[in-house]
Amino acid sequence: AVTVGSGLLTLGLSLHYRQPLIFAWSTPGLAVLALILPKFPLEQAVGVYLVVGLCIALIGWSGLFERIMALIPQNVALAVLGGILLKFGLELFGAFALEPILVGAALLAYFVARALNNRVPVALALLAGFLAAALSGRLALSNVTLELARPMFYTPVFAPQALLELGVPLLALALASQNAPGIAVIASSGYTAPVRGALVSSGLLSALTAPLLGHGLTLAAITAAIGMGPEAHPNKDLRYGAGVAAGVIYIVLGLFGGTLVALFQALPKALISGLAGLALLGTIQNCLTGAFADRGRRDSSMWALIVSASSAELFGLSGAFWGLLTGVGIYFLLERKREEREAVGTVQGGLFD
């Protein structure tokens, strides 16, 4: 659902706007689901996905996106995401301890690729992990068959606790950690970002794919930066071809999604954990760097980080929810007022000068 949905959005909007508009599933949303989803039945999760998708479409149509972003400081959103992903990074060494040969091969390929300035070191680490598993006889391919994925429909159930605990982080991270950076990448690449069209389209298609367990479709940032760079095409006006190609590939991969899942399940679990940690290292680093870049906002970043990284629950609500709430609260309680005082002092000092 998420791969075919991303492909349809990427293909359709790239052709419509003649820009390489690349969409993807919400990676921060997946991290939240890994921690919170086991608490709820899938039907309740579908209800959350449906509501979040409609909310994003409504926010895009109404023009409220910029106002909502002002209520969720970027440093807090980055700290929450960093806290959620931190456990996956910490499991990297644990995976190496369990499978030193397999994970070690992936690590070696990763660092060699980094030393050679390869742009996709994680892909080479994945390939090395597959080869190491195959050579050691640890690659269980008996359940891997090439066949089309069969969609399964789930009836949405709307439960208040699921909407609060799962829906709020999904909505906030989709807006602040996916769509906002995606729009920034579009603007920094010299294009005019179709904010309303992108949010309305992605929100509506997210709602439509929710009964298929699609947890949300958003603008991509890292992938979009690749598609919008000069490597895609020297002529900026023709780079939308990268979006068209990416959309077609997404759709094909999604149609064989079951085969892809089975292929990854053929790997030892420790190797999968290690590869996941490697794949998220760059994101974790960027999150922490961005969260603590502003010295005046480090209190809200630190509290958002440590609360989100904790596995503790309060009133049945997870750390991701409380991390977001705590970070935003501390920002408005302490740092926003300090920034306003400093701004007033700067203006007054300028007048006296």
mmCIF file of N, CA, C and O in Angstrom, residues 28-108:
data_model
loop_
_atom_site.group_PDB
_atom_site.id
_atom_site.type_symbol
_atom_site.label_atom_id
_atom_site.label_comp_id
_atom_site.label_asym_id
_atom_site.label_seq_id
_atom_site.Cartn_x
_atom_site.Cartn_y
_atom_site.Cartn_z
ATOM 1 N N PRO A 28 9.606 8.341 10.040
ATOM 2 C CA PRO A 28 9.373 8.551 11.478
ATOM 3 C C PRO A 28 8.116 7.843 11.956
ATOM 4 O O PRO A 28 8.080 7.335 13.082
ATOM 5 N N GLY A 29 7.102 7.791 11.097
ATOM 6 C CA GLY A 29 5.880 7.080 11.468
ATOM 7 C C GLY A 29 6.134 5.608 11.705
ATOM 8 O O GLY A 29 5.588 5.000 12.635
ATOM 9 N N LEU A 30 6.986 5.009 10.876
ATOM 10 C CA LEU A 30 7.342 3.596 11.066
ATOM 11 C C LEU A 30 8.046 3.377 12.400
ATOM 12 O O LEU A 30 7.811 2.376 13.081
ATOM 13 N N ALA A 31 8.904 4.323 12.776
ATOM 14 C CA ALA A 31 9.598 4.195 14.056
ATOM 15 C C ALA A 31 8.608 4.261 15.219
ATOM 16 O O ALA A 31 8.732 3.516 16.200
ATOM 17 N N VAL A 32 7.620 5.139 15.118
ATOM 18 C CA VAL A 32 6.582 5.224 16.148
ATOM 19 C C VAL A 32 5.789 3.923 16.202
ATOM 20 O O VAL A 32 5.497 3.390 17.278
ATOM 21 N N LEU A 33 5.446 3.395 15.030
ATOM 22 C CA LEU A 33 4.657 2.163 14.978
ATOM 23 C C LEU A 33 5.418 0.992 15.602
ATOM 24 O O LEU A 33 4.812 0.130 16.252
ATOM 25 N N ALA A 34 6.731 0.957 15.411
ATOM 26 C CA ALA A 34 7.516 -0.147 15.965
ATOM 27 C C ALA A 34 7.403 -0.204 17.482
ATOM 28 O O ALA A 34 7.498 -1.269 18.086
ATOM 29 N N LEU A 35 7.184 0.956 18.096
ATOM 30 C CA LEU A 35 7.106 1.011 19.549
ATOM 31 C C LEU A 35 5.670 0.919 20.071
ATOM 32 O O LEU A 35 5.416 0.308 21.111
ATOM 33 N N ILE A 36 4.717 1.535 19.369
ATOM 34 C CA ILE A 36 3.374 1.716 19.919
ATOM 35 C C ILE A 36 2.353 0.760 19.327
ATOM 36 O O ILE A 36 1.404 0.348 20.000
ATOM 37 N N LEU A 37 2.521 0.385 18.055
ATOM 38 C CA LEU A 37 1.489 -0.387 17.360
ATOM 39 C C LEU A 37 1.088 -1.687 18.065
ATOM 40 O O LEU A 37 -0.093 -2.043 18.056
ATOM 41 N N PRO A 38 2.022 -2.421 18.704
ATOM 42 C CA PRO A 38 1.595 -3.671 19.351
ATOM 43 C C PRO A 38 0.530 -3.495 20.428
ATOM 44 O O PRO A 38 -0.100 -4.475 20.825
ATOM 45 N N LYS A 39 0.320 -2.277 20.896
ATOM 46 C CA LYS A 39 -0.679 -2.047 21.942
ATOM 47 C C LYS A 39 -2.099 -2.044 21.415
ATOM 48 O O LYS A 39 -3.046 -2.166 22.195
ATOM 49 N N PHE A 40 -2.277 -1.877 20.101
ATOM 50 C CA PHE A 40 -3.607 -1.670 19.551
ATOM 51 C C PHE A 40 -3.920 -2.702 18.469
ATOM 52 O O PHE A 40 -3.033 -3.140 17.742
ATOM 53 N N PRO A 41 -5.192 -3.070 18.334
ATOM 54 C CA PRO A 41 -5.591 -3.916 17.206
ATOM 55 C C PRO A 41 -5.376 -3.185 15.889
ATOM 56 O O PRO A 41 -5.398 -1.951 15.838
ATOM 57 N N LEU A 42 -5.167 -3.940 14.826
ATOM 58 C CA LEU A 42 -4.914 -3.321 13.525
ATOM 59 C C LEU A 42 -6.079 -2.450 13.078
ATOM 60 O O LEU A 42 -5.876 -1.422 12.428
ATOM 61 N N GLU A 43 -7.323 -2.845 13.418
ATOM 62 C CA GLU A 43 -8.475 -2.039 13.009
ATOM 63 C C GLU A 43 -8.439 -0.649 13.633
ATOM 64 O O GLU A 43 -8.829 0.332 13.000
ATOM 65 N N GLN A 44 -7.966 -0.539 14.880
ATOM 66 C CA GLN A 44 -7.834 0.776 15.506
ATOM 67 C C GLN A 44 -6.717 1.584 14.850
ATOM 68 O O GLN A 44 -6.826 2.806 14.697
ATOM 69 N N ALA A 45 -5.627 0.909 14.475
ATOM 70 C CA ALA A 45 -4.545 1.594 13.768
ATOM 71 C C ALA A 45 -5.038 2.128 12.431
ATOM 72 O O ALA A 45 -4.694 3.247 12.025
ATOM 73 N N VAL A 46 -5.868 1.361 11.730
ATOM 74 C CA VAL A 46 -6.428 1.818 10.459
ATOM 75 C C VAL A 46 -7.260 3.070 10.670
ATOM 76 O O VAL A 46 -7.215 4.011 9.868
ATOM 77 N N GLY A 47 -8.035 3.100 11.754
ATOM 78 C CA GLY A 47 -8.799 4.301 12.064
ATOM 79 C C GLY A 47 -7.904 5.510 12.266
ATOM 80 O O GLY A 47 -8.217 6.620 11.820
ATOM 81 N N VAL A 48 -6.767 5.293 12.934
ATOM 82 C CA VAL A 48 -5.801 6.377 13.135
ATOM 83 C C VAL A 48 -5.223 6.839 11.805
ATOM 84 O O VAL A 48 -5.152 8.043 11.516
ATOM 85 N N TYR A 49 -4.809 5.885 10.958
ATOM 86 C CA TYR A 49 -4.233 6.242 9.658
ATOM 87 C C TYR A 49 -5.229 7.068 8.835
ATOM 88 O O TYR A 49 -4.850 8.048 8.179
ATOM 89 N N LEU A 50 -6.489 6.663 8.876
ATOM 90 C CA LEU A 50 -7.517 7.346 8.100
ATOM 91 C C LEU A 50 -7.711 8.780 8.586
ATOM 92 O O LEU A 50 -7.741 9.725 7.791
ATOM 93 N N VAL A 51 -7.797 8.955 9.897
ATOM 94 C CA VAL A 51 -8.002 10.288 10.459
ATOM 95 C C VAL A 51 -6.793 11.185 10.198
ATOM 96 O O VAL A 51 -6.929 12.354 9.824
ATOM 97 N N VAL A 52 -5.586 10.638 10.377
ATOM 98 C CA VAL A 52 -4.371 11.437 10.148
ATOM 99 C C VAL A 52 -4.282 11.873 8.692
ATOM 100 O O VAL A 52 -3.950 13.031 8.389
ATOM 101 N N GLY A 53 -4.598 10.964 7.767
ATOM 102 C CA GLY A 53 -4.574 11.326 6.348
ATOM 103 C C GLY A 53 -5.555 12.442 6.024
ATOM 104 O O GLY A 53 -5.221 13.403 5.318
ATOM 105 N N LEU A 54 -6.770 12.357 6.538
ATOM 106 C CA LEU A 54 -7.764 13.404 6.297
ATOM 107 C C LEU A 54 -7.353 14.723 6.945
ATOM 108 O O LEU A 54 -7.581 15.796 6.381
ATOM 109 N N CYS A 55 -6.722 14.644 8.126
ATOM 110 C CA CYS A 55 -6.242 15.872 8.785
ATOM 111 C C CYS A 55 -5.170 16.561 7.951
ATOM 112 O O CYS A 55 -5.170 17.796 7.810
ATOM 113 N N ILE A 56 -4.251 15.787 7.397
ATOM 114 C CA ILE A 56 -3.194 16.377 6.564
ATOM 115 C C ILE A 56 -3.791 17.022 5.322
ATOM 116 O O ILE A 56 -3.396 18.130 4.920
ATOM 117 N N ALA A 57 -4.767 16.345 4.700
ATOM 118 C CA ALA A 57 -5.431 16.928 3.526
ATOM 119 C C ALA A 57 -6.138 18.218 3.891
ATOM 120 O O ALA A 57 -6.077 19.211 3.149
ATOM 121 N N LEU A 58 -6.821 18.242 5.034
ATOM 122 C CA LEU A 58 -7.536 19.445 5.475
ATOM 123 C C LEU A 58 -6.569 20.576 5.788
ATOM 124 O O LEU A 58 -6.810 21.737 5.434
ATOM 125 N N ILE A 59 -5.454 20.229 6.441
ATOM 126 C CA ILE A 59 -4.445 21.242 6.762
ATOM 127 C C ILE A 59 -3.858 21.833 5.481
ATOM 128 O O ILE A 59 -3.656 23.051 5.374
ATOM 129 N N GLY A 60 -3.587 20.985 4.507
ATOM 130 C CA GLY A 60 -3.055 21.484 3.240
ATOM 131 C C GLY A 60 -4.048 22.352 2.503
ATOM 132 O O GLY A 60 -3.688 23.402 1.956
ATOM 133 N N TRP A 61 -5.313 21.948 2.473
ATOM 134 C CA TRP A 61 -6.337 22.710 1.765
ATOM 135 C C TRP A 61 -6.604 24.061 2.427
ATOM 136 O O TRP A 61 -6.832 25.062 1.751
ATOM 137 N N SER A 62 -6.554 24.116 3.762
ATOM 138 C CA SER A 62 -6.894 25.339 4.494
ATOM 139 C C SER A 62 -5.754 26.342 4.558
ATOM 140 O O SER A 62 -5.967 27.506 4.906
ATOM 141 N N GLY A 63 -4.521 25.890 4.260
ATOM 142 C CA GLY A 63 -3.378 26.784 4.377
ATOM 143 C C GLY A 63 -2.864 26.933 5.803
ATOM 144 O O GLY A 63 -2.129 27.877 6.104
ATOM 145 N N LEU A 64 -3.218 26.000 6.689
ATOM 146 C CA LEU A 64 -2.813 26.087 8.094
ATOM 147 C C LEU A 64 -1.432 25.495 8.359
ATOM 148 O O LEU A 64 -0.968 25.511 9.489
ATOM 149 N N PHE A 65 -0.803 24.955 7.309
ATOM 150 C CA PHE A 65 0.447 24.228 7.511
ATOM 151 C C PHE A 65 1.500 25.088 8.207
ATOM 152 O O PHE A 65 2.127 24.672 9.185
ATOM 153 N N GLU A 66 1.702 26.302 7.720
ATOM 154 C CA GLU A 66 2.725 27.166 8.292
ATOM 155 C C GLU A 66 2.405 27.520 9.740
ATOM 156 O O GLU A 66 3.302 27.601 10.590
ATOM 157 N N ARG A 67 1.113 27.726 10.059
ATOM 158 C CA ARG A 67 0.736 28.071 11.431
ATOM 159 C C ARG A 67 0.968 26.913 12.381
ATOM 160 O O ARG A 67 1.429 27.101 13.516
ATOM 161 N N ILE A 68 0.658 25.712 11.939
ATOM 162 C CA ILE A 68 0.870 24.543 12.787
ATOM 163 C C ILE A 68 2.361 24.308 13.006
ATOM 164 O O ILE A 68 2.804 23.963 14.110
ATOM 165 N N MET A 69 3.151 24.528 11.972
ATOM 166 C CA MET A 69 4.593 24.350 12.113
ATOM 167 C C MET A 69 5.175 25.312 13.138
ATOM 168 O O MET A 69 6.164 24.993 13.806
ATOM 169 N N ALA A 70 4.543 26.490 13.285
ATOM 170 C CA ALA A 70 5.016 27.448 14.276
ATOM 171 C C ALA A 70 4.782 26.948 15.699
ATOM 172 O O ALA A 70 5.469 27.369 16.634
ATOM 173 N N LEU A 71 3.806 26.041 15.883
ATOM 174 C CA LEU A 71 3.509 25.503 17.208
ATOM 175 C C LEU A 71 4.409 24.317 17.559
ATOM 176 O O LEU A 71 4.505 23.943 18.724
ATOM 177 N N ILE A 72 5.031 23.713 16.568
ATOM 178 C CA ILE A 72 5.933 22.577 16.807
ATOM 179 C C ILE A 72 7.330 22.984 16.364
ATOM 180 O O ILE A 72 7.652 22.924 15.176
ATOM 181 N N PRO A 73 8.160 23.466 17.292
ATOM 182 C CA PRO A 73 9.510 23.887 16.908
ATOM 183 C C PRO A 73 10.266 22.756 16.209
ATOM 184 O O PRO A 73 10.158 21.586 16.594
ATOM 185 N N GLN A 74 11.011 23.108 15.191
ATOM 186 C CA GLN A 74 11.736 22.097 14.420
ATOM 187 C C GLN A 74 12.713 21.329 15.292
ATOM 188 O O GLN A 74 12.892 20.115 15.115
ATOM 189 N N ASN A 75 13.333 22.010 16.252
ATOM 190 C CA ASN A 75 14.300 21.313 17.112
ATOM 191 C C ASN A 75 13.614 20.238 17.953
ATOM 192 O O ASN A 75 14.177 19.164 18.189
ATOM 193 N N VAL A 76 12.387 20.498 18.391
ATOM 194 C CA VAL A 76 11.653 19.511 19.189
ATOM 195 C C VAL A 76 11.262 18.316 18.325
ATOM 196 O O VAL A 76 11.395 17.159 18.736
ATOM 197 N N ALA A 77 10.772 18.593 17.120
ATOM 198 C CA ALA A 77 10.395 17.498 16.216
ATOM 199 C C ALA A 77 11.611 16.618 15.903
ATOM 200 O O ALA A 77 11.508 15.381 15.888
ATOM 201 N N LEU A 78 12.765 17.246 15.688
ATOM 202 C CA LEU A 78 13.978 16.475 15.406
ATOM 203 C C LEU A 78 14.420 15.670 16.622
ATOM 204 O O LEU A 78 14.872 14.535 16.497
ATOM 205 N N ALA A 79 14.291 16.258 17.823
ATOM 206 C CA ALA A 79 14.679 15.548 19.036
ATOM 207 C C ALA A 79 13.773 14.350 19.290
ATOM 208 O O ALA A 79 14.238 13.290 19.710
ATOM 209 N N VAL A 80 12.473 14.512 19.050
ATOM 210 C CA VAL A 80 11.545 13.395 19.223
ATOM 211 C C VAL A 80 11.897 12.263 18.263
ATOM 212 O O VAL A 80 11.972 11.091 18.655
ATOM 213 N N LEU A 81 12.125 12.604 17.012
ATOM 214 C CA LEU A 81 12.489 11.586 16.035
ATOM 215 C C LEU A 81 13.817 10.931 16.400
ATOM 216 O O LEU A 81 13.977 9.704 16.312
ATOM 217 N N GLY A 82 14.791 11.743 16.844
ATOM 218 C CA GLY A 82 16.077 11.190 17.264
ATOM 219 C C GLY A 82 15.923 10.232 18.434
ATOM 220 O O GLY A 82 16.566 9.180 18.477
ATOM 221 N N GLY A 83 15.064 10.580 19.391
ATOM 222 C CA GLY A 83 14.832 9.704 20.528
ATOM 223 C C GLY A 83 14.178 8.403 20.134
ATOM 224 O O GLY A 83 14.511 7.333 20.662
ATOM 225 N N ILE A 84 13.230 8.471 19.197
ATOM 226 C CA ILE A 84 12.553 7.262 18.727
ATOM 227 C C ILE A 84 13.533 6.335 18.003
ATOM 228 O O ILE A 84 13.520 5.116 18.192
ATOM 229 N N LEU A 85 14.398 6.932 17.185
ATOM 230 C CA LEU A 85 15.311 6.125 16.365
ATOM 231 C C LEU A 85 16.541 5.662 17.127
ATOM 232 O O LEU A 85 17.238 4.745 16.677
ATOM 233 N N LEU A 86 16.808 6.284 18.273
ATOM 234 C CA LEU A 86 18.053 6.009 18.984
ATOM 235 C C LEU A 86 18.185 4.536 19.363
ATOM 236 O O LEU A 86 19.271 3.956 19.280
ATOM 237 N N LYS A 87 17.073 3.917 19.762
ATOM 238 C CA LYS A 87 17.144 2.510 20.172
ATOM 239 C C LYS A 87 17.563 1.617 19.018
ATOM 240 O O LYS A 87 18.260 0.613 19.216
ATOM 241 N N PHE A 88 17.182 1.979 17.781
ATOM 242 C CA PHE A 88 17.583 1.181 16.629
ATOM 243 C C PHE A 88 19.088 1.310 16.391
ATOM 244 O O PHE A 88 19.749 0.348 16.021
ATOM 245 N N GLY A 89 19.622 2.506 16.597
ATOM 246 C CA GLY A 89 21.060 2.695 16.475
ATOM 247 C C GLY A 89 21.831 1.969 17.563
ATOM 248 O O GLY A 89 22.894 1.391 17.310
ATOM 249 N N LEU A 90 21.282 1.968 18.785
ATOM 250 C CA LEU A 90 21.957 1.302 19.891
ATOM 251 C C LEU A 90 21.995 -0.212 19.717
ATOM 252 O O LEU A 90 22.880 -0.876 20.254
ATOM 253 N N GLU A 91 21.029 -0.742 18.973
ATOM 254 C CA GLU A 91 20.987 -2.186 18.753
ATOM 255 C C GLU A 91 22.020 -2.663 17.735
ATOM 256 O O GLU A 91 22.206 -3.871 17.553
ATOM 257 N N LEU A 92 22.706 -1.713 17.084
ATOM 258 C CA LEU A 92 23.686 -2.098 16.066
ATOM 259 C C LEU A 92 24.815 -2.925 16.671
ATOM 260 O O LEU A 92 25.183 -3.989 16.144
ATOM 261 N N PHE A 93 25.381 -2.471 17.799
ATOM 262 C CA PHE A 93 26.474 -3.226 18.406
ATOM 263 C C PHE A 93 25.976 -4.543 18.985
ATOM 264 O O PHE A 93 26.683 -5.557 18.947
ATOM 265 N N GLY A 94 24.749 -4.546 19.513
ATOM 266 C CA GLY A 94 24.183 -5.795 20.007
ATOM 267 C C GLY A 94 24.041 -6.818 18.893
ATOM 268 O O GLY A 94 24.292 -8.012 19.093
ATOM 269 N N ALA A 95 23.644 -6.343 17.709
ATOM 270 C CA ALA A 95 23.535 -7.244 16.556
ATOM 271 C C ALA A 95 24.911 -7.778 16.164
ATOM 272 O O ALA A 95 25.068 -8.953 15.811
ATOM 273 N N PHE A 96 25.924 -6.921 16.234
ATOM 274 C CA PHE A 96 27.293 -7.361 15.908
ATOM 275 C C PHE A 96 27.770 -8.425 16.894
ATOM 276 O O PHE A 96 28.444 -9.388 16.515
ATOM 277 N N ALA A 97 27.399 -8.247 18.174
ATOM 278 C CA ALA A 97 27.800 -9.238 19.178
ATOM 279 C C ALA A 97 27.148 -10.588 18.917
ATOM 280 O O ALA A 97 27.750 -11.636 19.171
ATOM 281 N N LEU A 98 25.919 -10.596 18.392
ATOM 282 C CA LEU A 98 25.220 -11.846 18.117
ATOM 283 C C LEU A 98 25.711 -12.511 16.834
ATOM 284 O O LEU A 98 25.830 -13.734 16.767
ATOM 285 N N GLU A 99 25.949 -11.704 15.806
ATOM 286 C CA GLU A 99 26.368 -12.233 14.497
ATOM 287 C C GLU A 99 27.596 -11.461 14.012
ATOM 288 O O GLU A 99 27.517 -10.641 13.100
ATOM 289 N N PRO A 100 28.761 -11.687 14.614
ATOM 290 C CA PRO A 100 29.937 -10.871 14.266
ATOM 291 C C PRO A 100 30.372 -11.004 12.815
ATOM 292 O O PRO A 100 30.854 -10.037 12.226
ATOM 293 N N ILE A 101 30.211 -12.195 12.217
ATOM 294 C CA ILE A 101 30.662 -12.376 10.838
ATOM 295 C C ILE A 101 29.722 -11.680 9.858
ATOM 296 O O ILE A 101 30.152 -10.905 8.995
ATOM 297 N N LEU A 102 28.410 -11.920 10.005
ATOM 298 C CA LEU A 102 27.443 -11.343 9.069
ATOM 299 C C LEU A 102 27.369 -9.828 9.213
ATOM 300 O O LEU A 102 27.470 -9.091 8.227
ATOM 301 N N VAL A 103 27.187 -9.367 10.440
ATOM 302 C CA VAL A 103 27.086 -7.915 10.660
ATOM 303 C C VAL A 103 28.439 -7.262 10.403
ATOM 304 O O VAL A 103 28.505 -6.134 9.883
ATOM 305 N N GLY A 104 29.518 -7.970 10.721
ATOM 306 C CA GLY A 104 30.848 -7.418 10.456
ATOM 307 C C GLY A 104 31.086 -7.213 8.971
ATOM 308 O O GLY A 104 31.703 -6.212 8.565
ATOM 309 N N ALA A 105 30.598 -8.140 8.136
ATOM 310 C CA ALA A 105 30.740 -7.969 6.688
ATOM 311 C C ALA A 105 29.980 -6.740 6.207
ATOM 312 O O ALA A 105 30.470 -5.967 5.369
ATOM 313 N N ALA A 106 28.780 -6.544 6.755
ATOM 314 C CA ALA A 106 27.995 -5.364 6.379
ATOM 315 C C ALA A 106 28.694 -4.087 6.838
ATOM 316 O O ALA A 106 28.754 -3.098 6.095
ATOM 317 N N LEU A 107 29.237 -4.098 8.054
ATOM 318 C CA LEU A 107 29.944 -2.920 8.571
ATOM 319 C C LEU A 107 31.179 -2.610 7.731
ATOM 320 O O LEU A 107 31.455 -1.442 7.419
ATOM 321 N N LEU A 108 31.939 -3.646 7.374
ATOM 322 C CA LEU A 108 33.142 -3.442 6.571
ATOM 323 C C LEU A 108 32.792 -2.821 5.224
ATOM 324 O O LEU A 108 33.441 -1.857 4.780
#
